[in-house]
PDB file of C-alpha atoms in Angstrom:
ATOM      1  CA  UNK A   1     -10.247  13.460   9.792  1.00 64.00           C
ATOM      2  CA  UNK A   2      -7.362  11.045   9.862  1.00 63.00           C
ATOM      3  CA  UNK A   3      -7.330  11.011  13.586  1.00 71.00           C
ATOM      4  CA  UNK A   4     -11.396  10.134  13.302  1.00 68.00           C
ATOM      5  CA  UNK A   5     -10.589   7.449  10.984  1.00 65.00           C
ATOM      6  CA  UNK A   6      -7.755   5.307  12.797  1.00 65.00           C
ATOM      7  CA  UNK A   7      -9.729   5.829  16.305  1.00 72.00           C
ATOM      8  CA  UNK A   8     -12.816   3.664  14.735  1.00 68.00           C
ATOM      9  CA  UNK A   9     -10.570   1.430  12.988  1.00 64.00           C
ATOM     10  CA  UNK A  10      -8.991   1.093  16.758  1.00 68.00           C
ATOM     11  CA  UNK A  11     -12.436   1.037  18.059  1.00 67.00           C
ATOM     12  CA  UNK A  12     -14.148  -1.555  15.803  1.00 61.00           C
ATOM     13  CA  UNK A  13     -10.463  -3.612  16.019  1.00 61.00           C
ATOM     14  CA  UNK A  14     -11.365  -3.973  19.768  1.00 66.00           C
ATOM     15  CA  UNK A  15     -14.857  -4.957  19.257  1.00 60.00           C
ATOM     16  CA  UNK A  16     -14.344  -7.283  16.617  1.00 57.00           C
ATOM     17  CA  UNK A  17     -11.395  -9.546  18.557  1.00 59.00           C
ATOM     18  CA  UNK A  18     -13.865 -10.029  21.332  1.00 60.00           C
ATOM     19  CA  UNK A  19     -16.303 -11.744  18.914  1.00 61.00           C
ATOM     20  CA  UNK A  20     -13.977 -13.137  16.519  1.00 70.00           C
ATOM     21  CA  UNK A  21     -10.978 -15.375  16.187  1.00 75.00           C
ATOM     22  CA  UNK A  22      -8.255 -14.717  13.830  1.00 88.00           C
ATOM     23  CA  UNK A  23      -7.145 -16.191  10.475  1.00 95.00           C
ATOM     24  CA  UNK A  24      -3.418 -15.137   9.118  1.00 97.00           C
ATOM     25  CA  UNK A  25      -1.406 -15.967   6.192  1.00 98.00           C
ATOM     26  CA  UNK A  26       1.401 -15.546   3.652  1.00 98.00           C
ATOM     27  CA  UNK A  27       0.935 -13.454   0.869  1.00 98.00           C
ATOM     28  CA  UNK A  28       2.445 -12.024  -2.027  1.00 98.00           C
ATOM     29  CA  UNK A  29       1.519  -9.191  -4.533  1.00 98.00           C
ATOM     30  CA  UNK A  30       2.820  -7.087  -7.723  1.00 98.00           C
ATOM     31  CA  UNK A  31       2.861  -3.669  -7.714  1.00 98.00           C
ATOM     32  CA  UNK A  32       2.943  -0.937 -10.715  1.00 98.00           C
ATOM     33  CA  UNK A  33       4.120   2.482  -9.202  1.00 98.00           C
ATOM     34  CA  UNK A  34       5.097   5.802  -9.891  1.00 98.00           C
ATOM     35  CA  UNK A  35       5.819   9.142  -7.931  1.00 98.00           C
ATOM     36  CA  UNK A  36       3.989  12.077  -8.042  1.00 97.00           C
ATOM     37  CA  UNK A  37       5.706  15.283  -7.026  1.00 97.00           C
ATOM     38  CA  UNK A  38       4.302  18.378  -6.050  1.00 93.00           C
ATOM     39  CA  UNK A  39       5.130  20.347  -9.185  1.00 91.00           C
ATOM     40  CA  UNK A  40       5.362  18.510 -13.081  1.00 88.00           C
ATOM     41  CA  UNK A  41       9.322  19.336 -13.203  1.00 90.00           C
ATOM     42  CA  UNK A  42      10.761  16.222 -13.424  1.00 93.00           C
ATOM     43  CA  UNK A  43       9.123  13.490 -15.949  1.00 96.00           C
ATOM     44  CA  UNK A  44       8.515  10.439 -14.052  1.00 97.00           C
ATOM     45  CA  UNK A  45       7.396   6.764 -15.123  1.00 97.00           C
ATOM     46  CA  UNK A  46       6.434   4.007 -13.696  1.00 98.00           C
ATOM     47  CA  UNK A  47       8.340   0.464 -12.395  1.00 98.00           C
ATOM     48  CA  UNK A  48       6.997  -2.475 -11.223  1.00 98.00           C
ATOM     49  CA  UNK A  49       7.558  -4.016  -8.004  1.00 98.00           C
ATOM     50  CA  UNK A  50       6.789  -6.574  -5.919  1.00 98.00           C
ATOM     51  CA  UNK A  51       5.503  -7.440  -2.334  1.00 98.00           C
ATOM     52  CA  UNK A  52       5.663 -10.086   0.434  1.00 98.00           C
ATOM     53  CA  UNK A  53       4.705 -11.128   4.484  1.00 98.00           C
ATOM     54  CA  UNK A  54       1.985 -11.746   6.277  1.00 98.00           C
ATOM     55  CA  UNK A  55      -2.124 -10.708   6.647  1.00 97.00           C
ATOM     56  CA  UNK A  56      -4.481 -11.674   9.434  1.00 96.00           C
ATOM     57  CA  UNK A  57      -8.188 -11.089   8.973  1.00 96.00           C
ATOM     58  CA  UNK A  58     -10.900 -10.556  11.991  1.00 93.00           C
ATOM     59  CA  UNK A  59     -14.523 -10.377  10.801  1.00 91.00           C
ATOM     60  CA  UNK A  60     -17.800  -9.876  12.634  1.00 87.00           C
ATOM     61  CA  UNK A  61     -19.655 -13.324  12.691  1.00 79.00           C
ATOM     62  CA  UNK A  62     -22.891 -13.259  10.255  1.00 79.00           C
ATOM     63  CA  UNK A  63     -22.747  -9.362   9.272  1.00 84.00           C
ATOM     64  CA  UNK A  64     -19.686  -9.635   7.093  1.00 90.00           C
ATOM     65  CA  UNK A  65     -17.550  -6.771   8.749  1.00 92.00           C
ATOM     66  CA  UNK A  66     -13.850  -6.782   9.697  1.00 93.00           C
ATOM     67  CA  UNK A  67     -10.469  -5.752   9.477  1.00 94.00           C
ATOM     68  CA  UNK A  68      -7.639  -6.946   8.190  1.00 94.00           C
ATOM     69  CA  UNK A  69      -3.878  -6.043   8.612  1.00 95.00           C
ATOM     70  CA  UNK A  70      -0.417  -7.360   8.008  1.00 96.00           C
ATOM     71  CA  UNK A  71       3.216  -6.725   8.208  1.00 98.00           C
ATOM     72  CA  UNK A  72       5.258  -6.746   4.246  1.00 98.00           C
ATOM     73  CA  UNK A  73       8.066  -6.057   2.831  1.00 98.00           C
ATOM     74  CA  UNK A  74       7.043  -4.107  -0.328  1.00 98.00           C
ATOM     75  CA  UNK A  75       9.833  -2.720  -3.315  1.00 98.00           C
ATOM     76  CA  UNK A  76       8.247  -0.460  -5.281  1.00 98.00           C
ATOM     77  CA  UNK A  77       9.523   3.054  -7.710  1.00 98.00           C
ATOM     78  CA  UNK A  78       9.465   5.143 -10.295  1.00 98.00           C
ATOM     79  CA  UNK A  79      12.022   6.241 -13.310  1.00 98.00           C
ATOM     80  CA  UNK A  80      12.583   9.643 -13.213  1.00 98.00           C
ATOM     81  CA  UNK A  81      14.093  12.071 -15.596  1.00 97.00           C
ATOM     82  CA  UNK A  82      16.904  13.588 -13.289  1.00 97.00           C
ATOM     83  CA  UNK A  83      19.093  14.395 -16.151  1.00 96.00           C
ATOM     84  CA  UNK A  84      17.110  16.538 -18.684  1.00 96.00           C
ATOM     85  CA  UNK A  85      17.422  18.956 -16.299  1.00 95.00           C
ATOM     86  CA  UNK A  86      20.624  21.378 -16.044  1.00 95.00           C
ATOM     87  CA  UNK A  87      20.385  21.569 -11.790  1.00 94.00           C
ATOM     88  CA  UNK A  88      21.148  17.830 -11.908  1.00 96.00           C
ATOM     89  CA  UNK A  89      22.757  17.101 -14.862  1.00 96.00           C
ATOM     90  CA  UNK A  90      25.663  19.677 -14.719  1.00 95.00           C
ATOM     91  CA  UNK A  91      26.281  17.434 -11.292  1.00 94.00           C
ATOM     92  CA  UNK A  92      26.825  14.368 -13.055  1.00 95.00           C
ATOM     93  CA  UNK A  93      23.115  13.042 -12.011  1.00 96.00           C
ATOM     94  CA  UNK A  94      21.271  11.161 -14.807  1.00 96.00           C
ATOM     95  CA  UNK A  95      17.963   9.815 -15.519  1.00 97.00           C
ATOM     96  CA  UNK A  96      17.241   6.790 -12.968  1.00 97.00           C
ATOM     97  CA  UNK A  97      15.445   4.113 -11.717  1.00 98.00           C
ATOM     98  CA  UNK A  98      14.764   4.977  -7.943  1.00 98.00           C
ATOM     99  CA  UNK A  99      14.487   1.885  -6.220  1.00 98.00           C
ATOM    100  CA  UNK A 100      12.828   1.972  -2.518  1.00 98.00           C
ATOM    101  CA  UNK A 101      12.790  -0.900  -0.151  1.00 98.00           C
ATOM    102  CA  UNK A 102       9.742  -0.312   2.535  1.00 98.00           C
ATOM    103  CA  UNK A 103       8.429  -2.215   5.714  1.00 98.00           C
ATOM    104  CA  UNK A 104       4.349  -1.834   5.798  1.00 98.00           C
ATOM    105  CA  UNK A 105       1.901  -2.257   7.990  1.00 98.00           C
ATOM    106  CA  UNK A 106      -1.795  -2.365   6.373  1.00 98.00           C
ATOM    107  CA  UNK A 107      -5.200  -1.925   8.993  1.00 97.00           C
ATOM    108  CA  UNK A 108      -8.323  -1.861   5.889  1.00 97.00           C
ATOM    109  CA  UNK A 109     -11.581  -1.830   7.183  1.00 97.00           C
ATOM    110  CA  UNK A 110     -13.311  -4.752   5.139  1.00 97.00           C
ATOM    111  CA  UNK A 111     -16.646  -5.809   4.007  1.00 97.00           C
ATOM    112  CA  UNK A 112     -17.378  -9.199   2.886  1.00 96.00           C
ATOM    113  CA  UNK A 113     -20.649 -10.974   1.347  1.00 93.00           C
ATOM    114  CA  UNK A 114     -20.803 -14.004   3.504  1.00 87.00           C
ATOM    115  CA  UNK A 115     -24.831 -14.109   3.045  1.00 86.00           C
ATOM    116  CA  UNK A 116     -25.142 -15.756  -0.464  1.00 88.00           C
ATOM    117  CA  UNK A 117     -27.484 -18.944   0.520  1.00 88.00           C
ATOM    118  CA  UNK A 118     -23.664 -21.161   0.778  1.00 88.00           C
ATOM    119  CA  UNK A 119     -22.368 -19.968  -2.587  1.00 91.00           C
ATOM    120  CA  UNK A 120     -19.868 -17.614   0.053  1.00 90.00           C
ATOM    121  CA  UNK A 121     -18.414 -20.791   0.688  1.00 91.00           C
ATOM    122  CA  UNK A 122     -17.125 -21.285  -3.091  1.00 95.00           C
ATOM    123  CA  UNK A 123     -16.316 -17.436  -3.910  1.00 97.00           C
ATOM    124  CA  UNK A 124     -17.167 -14.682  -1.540  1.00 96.00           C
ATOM    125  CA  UNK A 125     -16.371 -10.677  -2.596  1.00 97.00           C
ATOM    126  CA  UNK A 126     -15.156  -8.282  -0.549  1.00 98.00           C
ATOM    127  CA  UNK A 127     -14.132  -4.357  -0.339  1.00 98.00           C
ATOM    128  CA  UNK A 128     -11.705  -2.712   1.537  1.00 98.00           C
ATOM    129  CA  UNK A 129      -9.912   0.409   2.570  1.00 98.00           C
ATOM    130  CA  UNK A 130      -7.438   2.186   5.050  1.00 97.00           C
ATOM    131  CA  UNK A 131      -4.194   3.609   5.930  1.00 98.00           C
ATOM    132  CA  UNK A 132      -0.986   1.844   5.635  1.00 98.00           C
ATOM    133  CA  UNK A 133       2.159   3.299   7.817  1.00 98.00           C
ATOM    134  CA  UNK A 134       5.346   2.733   6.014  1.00 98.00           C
ATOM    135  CA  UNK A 135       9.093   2.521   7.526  1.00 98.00           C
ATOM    136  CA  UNK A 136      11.701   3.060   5.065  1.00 97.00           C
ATOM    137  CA  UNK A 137      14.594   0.331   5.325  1.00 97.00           C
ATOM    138  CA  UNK A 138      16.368   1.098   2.112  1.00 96.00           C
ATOM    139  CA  UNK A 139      16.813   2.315  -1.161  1.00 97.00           C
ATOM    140  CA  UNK A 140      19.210   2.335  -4.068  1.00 97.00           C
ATOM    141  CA  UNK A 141      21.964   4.899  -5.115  1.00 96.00           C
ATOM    142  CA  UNK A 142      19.750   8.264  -5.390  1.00 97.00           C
ATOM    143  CA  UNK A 143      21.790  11.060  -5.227  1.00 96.00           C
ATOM    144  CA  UNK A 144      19.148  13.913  -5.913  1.00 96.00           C
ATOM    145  CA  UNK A 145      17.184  12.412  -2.986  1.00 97.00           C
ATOM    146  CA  UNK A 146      16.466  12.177   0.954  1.00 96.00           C
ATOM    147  CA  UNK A 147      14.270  10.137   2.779  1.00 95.00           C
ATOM    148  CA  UNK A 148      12.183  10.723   5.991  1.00 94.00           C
ATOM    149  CA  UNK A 149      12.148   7.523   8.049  1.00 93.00           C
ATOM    150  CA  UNK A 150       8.680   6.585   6.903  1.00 96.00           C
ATOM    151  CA  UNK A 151       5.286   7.856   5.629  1.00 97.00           C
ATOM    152  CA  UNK A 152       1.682   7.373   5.375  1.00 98.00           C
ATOM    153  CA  UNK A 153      -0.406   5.952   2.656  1.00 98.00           C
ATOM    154  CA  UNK A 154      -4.261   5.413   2.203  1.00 98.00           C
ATOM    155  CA  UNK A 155      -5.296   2.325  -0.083  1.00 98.00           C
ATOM    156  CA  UNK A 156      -8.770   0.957  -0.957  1.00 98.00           C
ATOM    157  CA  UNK A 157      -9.581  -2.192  -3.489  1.00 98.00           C
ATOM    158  CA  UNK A 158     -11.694  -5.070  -3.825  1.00 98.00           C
ATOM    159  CA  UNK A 159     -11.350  -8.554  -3.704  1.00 98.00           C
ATOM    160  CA  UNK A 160     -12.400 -12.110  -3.563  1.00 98.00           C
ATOM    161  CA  UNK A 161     -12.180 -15.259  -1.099  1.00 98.00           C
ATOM    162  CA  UNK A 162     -12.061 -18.644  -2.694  1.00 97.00           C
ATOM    163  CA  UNK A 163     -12.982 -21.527  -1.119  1.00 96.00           C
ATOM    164  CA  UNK A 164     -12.845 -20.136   2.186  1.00 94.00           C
ATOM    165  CA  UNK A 165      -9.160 -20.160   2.377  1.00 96.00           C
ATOM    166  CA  UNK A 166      -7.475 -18.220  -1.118  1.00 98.00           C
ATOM    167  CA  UNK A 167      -8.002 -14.657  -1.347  1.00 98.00           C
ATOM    168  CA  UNK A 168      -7.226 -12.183  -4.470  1.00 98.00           C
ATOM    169  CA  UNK A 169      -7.257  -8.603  -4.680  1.00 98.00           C
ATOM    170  CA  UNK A 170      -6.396  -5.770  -6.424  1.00 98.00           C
ATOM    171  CA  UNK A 171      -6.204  -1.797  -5.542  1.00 98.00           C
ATOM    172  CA  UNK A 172      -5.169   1.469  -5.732  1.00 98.00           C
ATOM    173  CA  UNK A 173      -2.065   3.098  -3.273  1.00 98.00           C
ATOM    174  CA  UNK A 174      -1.581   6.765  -2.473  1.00 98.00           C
ATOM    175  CA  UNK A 175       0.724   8.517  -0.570  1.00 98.00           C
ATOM    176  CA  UNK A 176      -0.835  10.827   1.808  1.00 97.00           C
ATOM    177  CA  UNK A 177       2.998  12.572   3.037  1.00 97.00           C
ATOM    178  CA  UNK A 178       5.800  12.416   0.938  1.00 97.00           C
ATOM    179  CA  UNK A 179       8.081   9.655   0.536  1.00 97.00           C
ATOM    180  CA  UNK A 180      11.510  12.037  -1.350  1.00 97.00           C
ATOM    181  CA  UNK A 181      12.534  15.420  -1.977  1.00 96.00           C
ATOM    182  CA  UNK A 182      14.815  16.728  -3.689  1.00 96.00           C
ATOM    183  CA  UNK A 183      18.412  17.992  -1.786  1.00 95.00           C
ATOM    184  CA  UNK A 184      18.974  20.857  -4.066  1.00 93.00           C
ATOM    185  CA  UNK A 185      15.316  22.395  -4.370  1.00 92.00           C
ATOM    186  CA  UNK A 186      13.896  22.800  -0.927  1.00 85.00           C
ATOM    187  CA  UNK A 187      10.567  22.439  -1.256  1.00 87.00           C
ATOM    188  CA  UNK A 188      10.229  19.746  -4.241  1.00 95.00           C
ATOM    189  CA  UNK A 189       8.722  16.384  -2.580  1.00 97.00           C
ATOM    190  CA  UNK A 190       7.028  13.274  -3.803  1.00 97.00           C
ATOM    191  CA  UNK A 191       4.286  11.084  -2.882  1.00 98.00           C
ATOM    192  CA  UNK A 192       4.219   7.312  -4.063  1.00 98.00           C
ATOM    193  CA  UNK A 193       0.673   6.351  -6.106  1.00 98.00           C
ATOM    194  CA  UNK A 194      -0.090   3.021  -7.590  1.00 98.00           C
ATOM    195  CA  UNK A 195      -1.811  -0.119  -8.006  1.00 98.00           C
ATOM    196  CA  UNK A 196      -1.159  -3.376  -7.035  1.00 98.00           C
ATOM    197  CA  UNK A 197      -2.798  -6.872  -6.876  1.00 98.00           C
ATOM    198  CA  UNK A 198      -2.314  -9.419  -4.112  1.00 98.00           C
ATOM    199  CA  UNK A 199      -2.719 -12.991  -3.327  1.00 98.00           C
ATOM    200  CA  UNK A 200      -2.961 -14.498   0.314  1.00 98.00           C
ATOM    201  CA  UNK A 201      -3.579 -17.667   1.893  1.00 98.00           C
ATOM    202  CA  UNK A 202      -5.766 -17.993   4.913  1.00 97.00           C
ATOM    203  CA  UNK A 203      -5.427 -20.863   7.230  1.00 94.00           C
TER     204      UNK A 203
END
């Protein structure tokens, strides 16, 4: 199914850049995440983050459709409760704020209303949705952790263009492999989840 998906997303990218020019831009976002692990062991809250780089948008002229995709540095977590738990806290490991510092690189299909008799011109919503591939570049202290080098996410969220140039939206992150485990139980792993709003500026 994920195979399916990134093929038309490939697909439609190729179609789309022979019809349509490209708009990119800085951008910057908040995030509010948390870790969800494949068993309720540990409890686990959520930190906010933050997010920065570049997007570039390619739509099909007079239909609305697109893609957009970007390259950002994103820091994002989750507190978790290492140390109410004897396997880590007769160690020395305590409750913590795990800290993880993340290269991304976003490809959404989009959908924008660009048909509104010129009022798209002024404020024009959109949708979105797609898989964002993740390189891990860093993290803080976490000695009850590993990391693979990177994972996969899915994200979806809506949106709106102002003025043909500012765009804000908001959404909802999951992890669709895991992002930790832990080094002392085998088989306990983590995915990240959470939401996060954005603002970009289109030239």
């Amino acid at each position: 199914m994920f195979r399916k998906f990134l093929l038309l997303t490939t697909l439609l990218a190729t179609a789309i850049a022979a019809s349509a020019e490209l708009r990119w831009g800085p951008m910057v976002g908040v995030n509010f995440s948390t870790l969800h692990w494949k068993q309720k062991l540990a409890k686990t809250g959520g930190l906010t983050g933050g997010q920065a780089g570049i997007m570039g948008e390619l739509m099909i002229p007079g239909i609305g459709f697109g893609i957009d995709l970007g390259l950002r540095y994103n820091l994002h977590g989750a507190h978790v409760n290492f140390g109410d738990h004897e396997i880590w806290s007769s160690t020395g490991i305590k409750n913590q704020d795990v800290w993880f510092h993340t290269l991304e690189i976003p490809i959404n299909l989009k959908f924008k209303w660009t048909r509104m008799n010129g009022f798209e011109q002024y404020l024009a919503p959109f949708i979105f949705g797609g898989p964002v591939f993740n390189f891990t570049v860093g993290t803080n202290e976490q000695p009850a952790l590993e990391h693979p080098g990177g994972y996969v996410a899915m994200q979806c969220g809506l949106g709106a263009e102002i003025f043909e140039r500012y765009q804000l939206s908001a959404g909802y992150s999951w992890g669709i492999s895991y992002q930790a485990r832990t080094i002392k139980l085998d088989n306990y792993s983590a995915q990240p989840r959470g939401w996060f709003i954005n603002a970009a500026y289109l030239f």
